[in-house]
CSV table of C-alpha atoms and ligand atoms in Angstrom, one decimal:
chain,number,residue,atom,x,y,z
A,211,MET,CA,78.1,-13.5,-32.7
A,212,PRO,CA,74.5,-14.5,-31.9
A,213,ASN,CA,72.9,-11.6,-33.9
A,214,VAL,CA,74.4,-12.0,-37.3
A,215,ALA,CA,71.7,-10.2,-39.3
A,216,GLU,CA,71.7,-7.1,-37.1
A,217,THR,CA,75.5,-7.0,-37.1
A,218,ALA,CA,75.6,-7.4,-40.9
A,219,ALA,CA,73.4,-4.3,-41.3
A,220,TYR,CA,75.9,-2.4,-39.1
A,221,TYR,CA,78.9,-3.4,-41.3
A,222,ALA,CA,77.0,-2.5,-44.5
A,223,ASP,CA,76.4,1.0,-42.9
A,224,PHE,CA,80.1,1.0,-41.9
A,225,GLY,CA,81.0,1.0,-45.6
A,226,LEU,CA,81.9,-2.7,-46.2
A,227,ALA,CA,80.4,-4.2,-49.3
A,228,PRO,CA,78.1,-7.2,-48.5
A,229,GLU,CA,78.8,-10.4,-50.5
A,230,THR,CA,77.0,-13.7,-50.0
A,231,GLY,CA,77.2,-15.9,-46.9
A,232,GLY,CA,77.9,-13.1,-44.3
A,233,VAL,CA,81.1,-12.0,-46.1
A,234,PHE,CA,82.1,-8.4,-46.6
A,235,SER,CA,84.7,-6.8,-48.9
A,236,THR,CA,86.8,-3.7,-48.9
A,237,VAL,CA,87.8,-1.5,-51.9
A,238,ASP,CA,91.4,-2.7,-52.1
A,239,GLY,CA,91.5,-5.8,-49.9
A,240,GLY,CA,88.6,-7.8,-51.3
A,241,LYS,CA,86.8,-10.2,-49.0
A,242,GLN,CA,88.1,-9.5,-45.5
A,243,LEU,CA,85.3,-10.0,-43.0
A,244,LYS,CA,83.0,-12.9,-42.4
A,245,LEU,CA,80.3,-12.9,-39.8
A,246,ALA,CA,79.2,-16.2,-38.4
A,247,GLU,CA,76.8,-17.4,-35.8
A,248,ALA,CA,78.2,-18.2,-32.3
A,249,PRO,CA,76.7,-18.3,-28.8
A,250,THR,CA,78.8,-15.4,-27.6
A,251,ARG,CA,80.8,-12.9,-29.6
A,252,ARG,CA,84.3,-14.1,-30.3
A,253,LEU,CA,87.0,-14.4,-33.0
A,254,LEU,CA,86.5,-17.7,-34.8
A,255,GLU,CA,89.2,-17.5,-37.5
A,256,ILE,CA,92.0,-15.3,-38.8
A,257,ARG,CA,93.4,-15.7,-42.3
A,258,MET,CA,96.9,-14.6,-43.4
A,259,GLY,CA,98.8,-14.7,-46.7
A,260,VAL,CA,102.3,-15.9,-47.4
A,261,ASP,CA,104.4,-15.8,-50.6
A,262,ASP,CA,105.3,-19.5,-51.3
A,263,PRO,CA,105.3,-23.1,-50.1
A,264,ASP,CA,108.7,-22.5,-48.3
A,265,ASP,CA,106.9,-20.0,-46.0
A,266,LEU,CA,104.3,-22.7,-45.2
A,267,ASP,CA,107.1,-25.2,-44.4
A,268,ARG,CA,108.9,-22.7,-42.2
A,269,ILE,CA,105.7,-21.8,-40.3
A,270,ALA,CA,104.8,-25.5,-39.8
A,271,ALA,CA,108.2,-26.2,-38.4
A,272,SER,CA,108.1,-23.1,-36.1
A,273,LEU,CA,104.7,-24.0,-34.8
A,274,ALA,CA,105.9,-27.6,-34.1
A,275,ARG,CA,108.8,-26.2,-32.0
A,276,LEU,CA,106.1,-24.4,-29.9
A,277,GLY,CA,104.2,-27.7,-29.6
A,278,VAL,CA,101.4,-26.4,-31.9
A,279,THR,CA,100.1,-28.8,-34.6
A,280,ALA,CA,99.2,-27.6,-38.0
A,281,LYS,CA,97.5,-29.3,-40.9
A,282,ARG,CA,98.9,-28.7,-44.4
A,283,ASP,CA,96.5,-29.0,-47.3
A,284,GLY,CA,98.1,-28.0,-50.6
A,285,THR,CA,98.6,-24.2,-50.5
A,286,VAL,CA,96.9,-23.8,-47.1
A,287,LEU,CA,98.1,-24.4,-43.5
A,288,VAL,CA,95.5,-24.6,-40.8
A,289,THR,CA,96.2,-24.4,-37.1
A,290,GLU,CA,94.6,-23.3,-33.9
A,291,GLU,CA,95.9,-20.7,-31.5
A,292,PRO,CA,96.4,-22.6,-28.2
A,293,VAL,CA,95.1,-19.9,-25.7
A,294,ALA,CA,92.3,-17.8,-27.2
A,295,GLY,CA,91.3,-20.8,-29.4
A,296,PHE,CA,90.7,-19.2,-32.8
A,297,ARG,CA,91.6,-21.0,-36.1
A,298,ALA,CA,94.5,-19.5,-38.0
A,299,VAL,CA,94.6,-20.2,-41.7
A,300,ILE,CA,97.8,-19.4,-43.6
A,301,GLU,CA,97.6,-19.5,-47.4
A,302,ILE,CA,99.7,-18.7,-50.4
A,303,ALA,CA,98.3,-15.5,-51.8
A,304,GLU,CA,99.2,-12.5,-53.9
A,305,ARG,CA,100.6,-9.5,-51.9
A,306,LEU,CA,98.1,-6.7,-51.5
A,307,ALA,CA,99.3,-3.8,-53.7
A,308,GLN,CA,97.2,-0.7,-53.0
A,309,PRO,CA,96.8,1.9,-55.8
A,310,GLU,CA,98.2,5.2,-54.7
A,311,VAL,CA,95.6,7.7,-53.6
A,312,PRO,CA,96.8,11.3,-54.2
A,313,ALA,CA,97.5,13.3,-51.0
A,314,THR,CA,94.7,15.6,-49.8
A,315,PRO,CA,95.8,19.2,-50.1
A,316,TYR,CA,95.8,20.9,-46.7
A,317,ASN,CA,96.8,24.5,-46.3
A,318,GLY,CA,99.3,25.5,-43.6
A,319,PRO,CA,101.4,28.5,-42.5
A,320,GLY,CA,103.4,29.6,-45.6
A,321,ARG,CA,102.1,26.6,-47.4
A,322,ILE,CA,99.1,27.0,-49.7
A,323,GLU,CA,98.4,23.6,-51.1
A,324,ARG,CA,94.8,24.5,-52.0
A,325,ASP,CA,94.7,27.7,-53.9
A,326,THR,CA,91.5,29.7,-54.0
A,327,ALA,CA,89.3,26.6,-53.4
A,328,ARG,CA,87.2,25.1,-50.7
A,329,ALA,CA,88.4,21.9,-48.8
A,330,PRO,CA,87.9,18.7,-50.9
A,331,VAL,CA,85.9,17.1,-48.1
A,332,LEU,CA,83.1,19.5,-48.6
A,333,SER,CA,82.3,18.0,-52.0
A,334,ARG,CA,82.7,14.4,-50.9
A,335,GLY,CA,79.1,13.2,-51.1
A,336,GLN,CA,79.7,9.4,-51.3
A,337,PRO,CA,79.5,7.3,-48.1
A,338,VAL,CA,83.0,6.2,-46.9
A,339,ARG,CA,84.3,2.9,-48.1
A,340,PRO,CA,87.2,1.4,-46.2
A,341,ARG,CA,90.2,0.5,-48.4
A,342,LYS,CA,91.3,-2.5,-46.4
A,343,LEU,CA,91.3,-4.3,-43.1
A,344,GLY,CA,94.3,-2.8,-41.2
A,345,HIS,CA,94.5,-4.8,-38.0
A,346,VAL,CA,92.8,-7.1,-35.5
A,347,VAL,CA,93.1,-6.7,-31.7
A,348,ILE,CA,92.8,-9.9,-29.6
A,349,GLY,CA,92.3,-10.1,-25.9
A,350,SER,CA,94.1,-13.1,-24.5
A,351,THR,CA,94.2,-14.6,-21.0
A,352,ASP,CA,97.9,-15.4,-21.7
A,353,ARG,CA,99.2,-12.5,-23.8
A,354,ALA,CA,102.8,-13.8,-23.8
A,355,ALA,CA,101.7,-17.2,-25.2
A,356,THR,CA,99.4,-15.7,-27.9
A,357,GLN,CA,102.2,-13.3,-28.8
A,358,ARG,CA,104.7,-16.2,-29.2
A,359,PHE,CA,102.2,-17.9,-31.5
A,360,PHE,CA,102.3,-14.9,-33.8
A,361,THR,CA,106.0,-14.0,-33.5
A,362,GLU,CA,107.8,-17.3,-33.0
A,363,GLY,CA,105.1,-19.4,-34.7
A,364,LEU,CA,103.9,-17.4,-37.7
A,365,GLY,CA,106.9,-15.0,-38.1
A,366,PHE,CA,105.3,-11.7,-37.2
A,367,LYS,CA,107.6,-8.9,-36.1
A,368,THR,CA,107.0,-6.8,-32.9
A,369,SER,CA,106.7,-3.1,-33.7
A,370,ASP,CA,106.0,-1.8,-30.2
A,371,GLU,CA,104.9,-3.0,-26.8
A,372,VAL,CA,103.0,-1.7,-23.8
A,373,LEU,CA,104.9,-2.9,-20.8
A,374,GLY,CA,103.4,-6.3,-19.6
A,375,VAL,CA,100.1,-5.6,-21.3
A,376,ALA,CA,100.1,-5.6,-25.1
A,377,ALA,CA,102.2,-6.2,-28.2
A,378,PHE,CA,101.8,-4.6,-31.6
A,379,MET,CA,102.9,-7.0,-34.4
A,380,ARG,CA,103.1,-6.8,-38.1
A,381,CYS,CA,103.3,-9.2,-41.1
A,382,SER,CA,103.4,-6.3,-43.6
A,383,THR,CA,104.8,-2.8,-43.8
A,384,ASP,CA,101.9,-1.5,-41.7
A,385,HIS,CA,102.9,-0.8,-38.1
A,386,HIS,CA,100.6,-3.4,-36.8
A,387,ASN,CA,98.3,-6.1,-38.3
A,388,VAL,CA,97.7,-7.9,-35.0
A,389,LEU,CA,97.7,-6.6,-31.5
A,390,VAL,CA,97.4,-8.9,-28.5
A,391,GLN,CA,96.4,-7.5,-25.2
A,392,GLN,CA,96.3,-9.2,-21.8
A,393,ALA,CA,92.7,-9.8,-20.7
A,394,PRO,CA,90.8,-11.6,-18.0
A,395,VAL,CA,88.9,-13.5,-20.8
A,396,ASN,CA,89.6,-14.3,-24.4
A,397,PHE,CA,87.7,-11.9,-26.7
A,398,LEU,CA,87.9,-9.9,-29.9
A,399,HIS,CA,88.5,-6.2,-29.0
A,400,HIS,CA,88.3,-4.6,-32.4
A,401,THR,CA,88.9,-4.7,-36.1
A,402,SER,CA,90.3,-1.6,-37.8
A,403,TRP,CA,89.6,-0.3,-41.3
A,404,GLN,CA,91.7,2.0,-43.4
A,405,LEU,CA,90.3,5.3,-44.9
A,406,ASP,CA,92.0,7.8,-47.1
A,407,ASP,CA,92.5,10.6,-44.6
A,408,VAL,CA,91.3,12.2,-41.3
A,409,ASP,CA,88.4,13.8,-43.1
A,410,GLU,CA,87.1,10.4,-44.1
A,411,VAL,CA,87.5,9.2,-40.5
A,412,GLY,CA,85.3,12.1,-39.3
A,413,ARG,CA,82.8,11.8,-42.1
A,414,GLY,CA,82.5,8.1,-41.7
A,415,ALA,CA,82.0,8.2,-38.0
A,416,MET,CA,79.4,11.0,-38.2
A,417,ALA,CA,77.4,9.1,-40.7
A,418,MET,CA,77.4,6.0,-38.5
A,419,LEU,CA,76.3,8.1,-35.5
A,420,GLU,CA,73.6,10.2,-37.2
A,421,LYS,CA,70.8,7.7,-36.4
A,422,HIS,CA,72.7,5.6,-33.9
A,423,PRO,CA,74.5,7.7,-31.3
A,424,GLU,CA,74.8,4.5,-29.2
A,425,ARG,CA,77.4,3.3,-31.6
A,426,HIS,CA,80.0,5.8,-30.4
A,427,ALA,CA,82.9,4.4,-28.5
A,428,TRP,CA,85.9,6.7,-28.6
A,429,GLY,CA,87.2,9.3,-31.0
A,430,LEU,CA,88.3,11.4,-32.8
A,431,GLY,CA,91.9,11.1,-31.7
A,432,ARG,CA,95.4,10.2,-32.6
A,433,HIS,CA,97.2,7.2,-31.2
A,434,TYR,CA,100.8,7.5,-30.1
A,435,ILE,CA,101.7,3.9,-30.9
A,436,GLY,CA,101.2,3.6,-34.7
A,437,SER,CA,100.4,7.4,-34.9
A,438,ASN,CA,97.1,6.8,-36.6
A,439,PHE,CA,94.0,8.9,-36.4
A,440,PHE,CA,91.2,6.8,-34.8
A,441,TRP,CA,87.5,6.7,-34.2
A,442,TYR,CA,86.1,3.6,-32.6
A,443,LEU,CA,82.4,2.6,-33.0
A,444,LYS,CA,80.6,-0.4,-31.5
A,445,ASP,CA,78.8,-3.0,-33.5
A,446,PRO,CA,75.5,-4.5,-32.2
A,447,ALA,CA,77.3,-7.7,-31.0
A,448,GLY,CA,79.6,-5.6,-28.9
A,449,ASN,CA,82.8,-5.6,-31.0
A,450,PHE,CA,84.5,-2.3,-31.6
A,451,SER,CA,85.3,-1.4,-35.2
A,452,GLU,CA,87.8,1.4,-35.9
A,453,TYR,CA,88.1,3.8,-38.8
A,454,TYR,CA,91.8,4.9,-39.1
A,455,SER,CA,94.0,6.9,-41.4
A,456,ASP,CA,97.7,7.8,-41.5
A,457,LEU,CA,99.2,4.7,-39.7
A,458,ASP,CA,103.0,4.5,-39.4
A,459,CYS,CA,104.6,2.2,-42.0
A,460,ILE,CA,107.8,0.3,-41.5
A,461,ILE,CA,109.6,-0.1,-44.8
A,462,ASP,CA,113.1,-0.7,-43.5
A,463,ASP,CA,113.1,-3.1,-40.4
A,464,GLN,CA,116.6,-2.0,-39.6
A,465,LEU,CA,115.6,1.6,-39.1
A,466,TRP,CA,112.7,1.0,-36.8
A,467,GLN,CA,113.3,1.1,-33.1
A,468,PRO,CA,110.6,-0.9,-31.3
A,469,GLY,CA,109.5,1.0,-28.1
A,470,VAL,CA,108.1,-0.1,-24.8
A,471,PHE,CA,105.4,2.3,-23.6
A,472,GLU,CA,103.5,2.9,-20.3
A,473,GLY,CA,100.6,5.0,-19.1
A,474,ALA,CA,98.5,7.3,-21.2
A,475,ARG,CA,101.0,7.4,-24.0
A,476,SER,CA,100.4,3.7,-24.6
A,477,LEU,CA,96.8,4.6,-25.5
A,478,TYR,CA,96.8,7.9,-27.3
A,479,ASP,CA,98.6,11.1,-28.1
A,480,TRP,CA,95.4,13.2,-28.1
A,481,GLY,CA,91.7,12.8,-28.1
A,482,PRO,CA,88.7,12.7,-25.8
A,483,PRO,CA,89.2,11.1,-22.4
A,484,LEU,CA,89.4,7.3,-22.5
A,485,PRO,CA,86.0,5.8,-21.8
A,486,PRO,CA,86.1,3.5,-18.8
A,487,SER,CA,84.7,0.5,-20.6
A,488,PHE,CA,87.0,0.8,-23.6
A,489,LEU,CA,89.9,-1.5,-22.6
A,490,LEU,CA,87.5,-4.0,-21.0
A,491,PRO,CA,84.0,-3.7,-22.5
A,492,GLU,CA,81.1,-4.2,-20.1
A,493,ASP,CA,79.8,-7.4,-21.8
A,494,VAL,CA,83.3,-8.9,-21.5
A,495,ALA,CA,83.3,-8.2,-17.7
A,496,GLY,CA,79.9,-10.0,-17.7
A,497,LEU,CA,81.4,-13.0,-19.6
A,498,MET,CA,84.1,-13.2,-17.0
A,499,THR,CA,81.7,-13.2,-14.1
A,500,GLY,CA,79.7,-15.9,-16.0
A,501,SER,CA,82.8,-18.1,-16.4
A,502,HIS,CA,83.7,-17.7,-12.7
A,503,GLN,CA,80.1,-18.6,-11.6
A,504,SER,CA,80.1,-21.7,-13.9
A,505,ARG,CA,83.2,-23.2,-12.2
B,841,FE2,FE1,93.3,-0.1,-33.5
């Protein structure tokens, strides 16, 4: 983005911990975001972990079959996605093992989990701190090709699809780590950050909006695809950032039935009405007009 300093202040407010060089870390995931200067906002690079050198060999061979070149340098494989044009770095890394956070006690009919006590959220004074980066959503002018890059090239699995529009893909037990959506221009739609529970989603968003109501984008709601609670906010560069909790997890690939969805269900199960500029933010429409004019 052009406005790195302003955007960095936003992500510090968001609860990511600033490191040096525009890098931010999460509680469980470590360094997971880097802001860098660019003439317009866009995704420059995405980094993924694999277990061993065999994985790198397999990915390099799969990419070659797609006609995509990749450069191997020791434990790292670097390539470029052919449509949206971001760098993809695949490196041998430890799997992320998250410590278990105890379930929040919620009372229900005939089910008193919180005996003679007020809700825990009322005594949570600390600002929210995302546990990890959950997923990245990429707008591509050729969704099918970008999707193939992730599935046939990098080995992602498809969890669910929106008919002709988007694919939710995973490289972990999370329902999705990357989502590619069809778009008139290539752009970064949002990044999404895991919180402990729905109370943290509400608390985090409220804190972000207290002095900056213009940051609000869409929420609170629950998605249908992935089932997660969501609240989307907008950074000063125009990228959405999502707080989420309670995302579907796919432990046994054999037991998951990928679905193909259409209409409202592809967007959410419940929540406020979809803002008109959510799927295609206004500045992206502007970029598109600009790219047409310059031809
Ligand atoms: Fe999301």
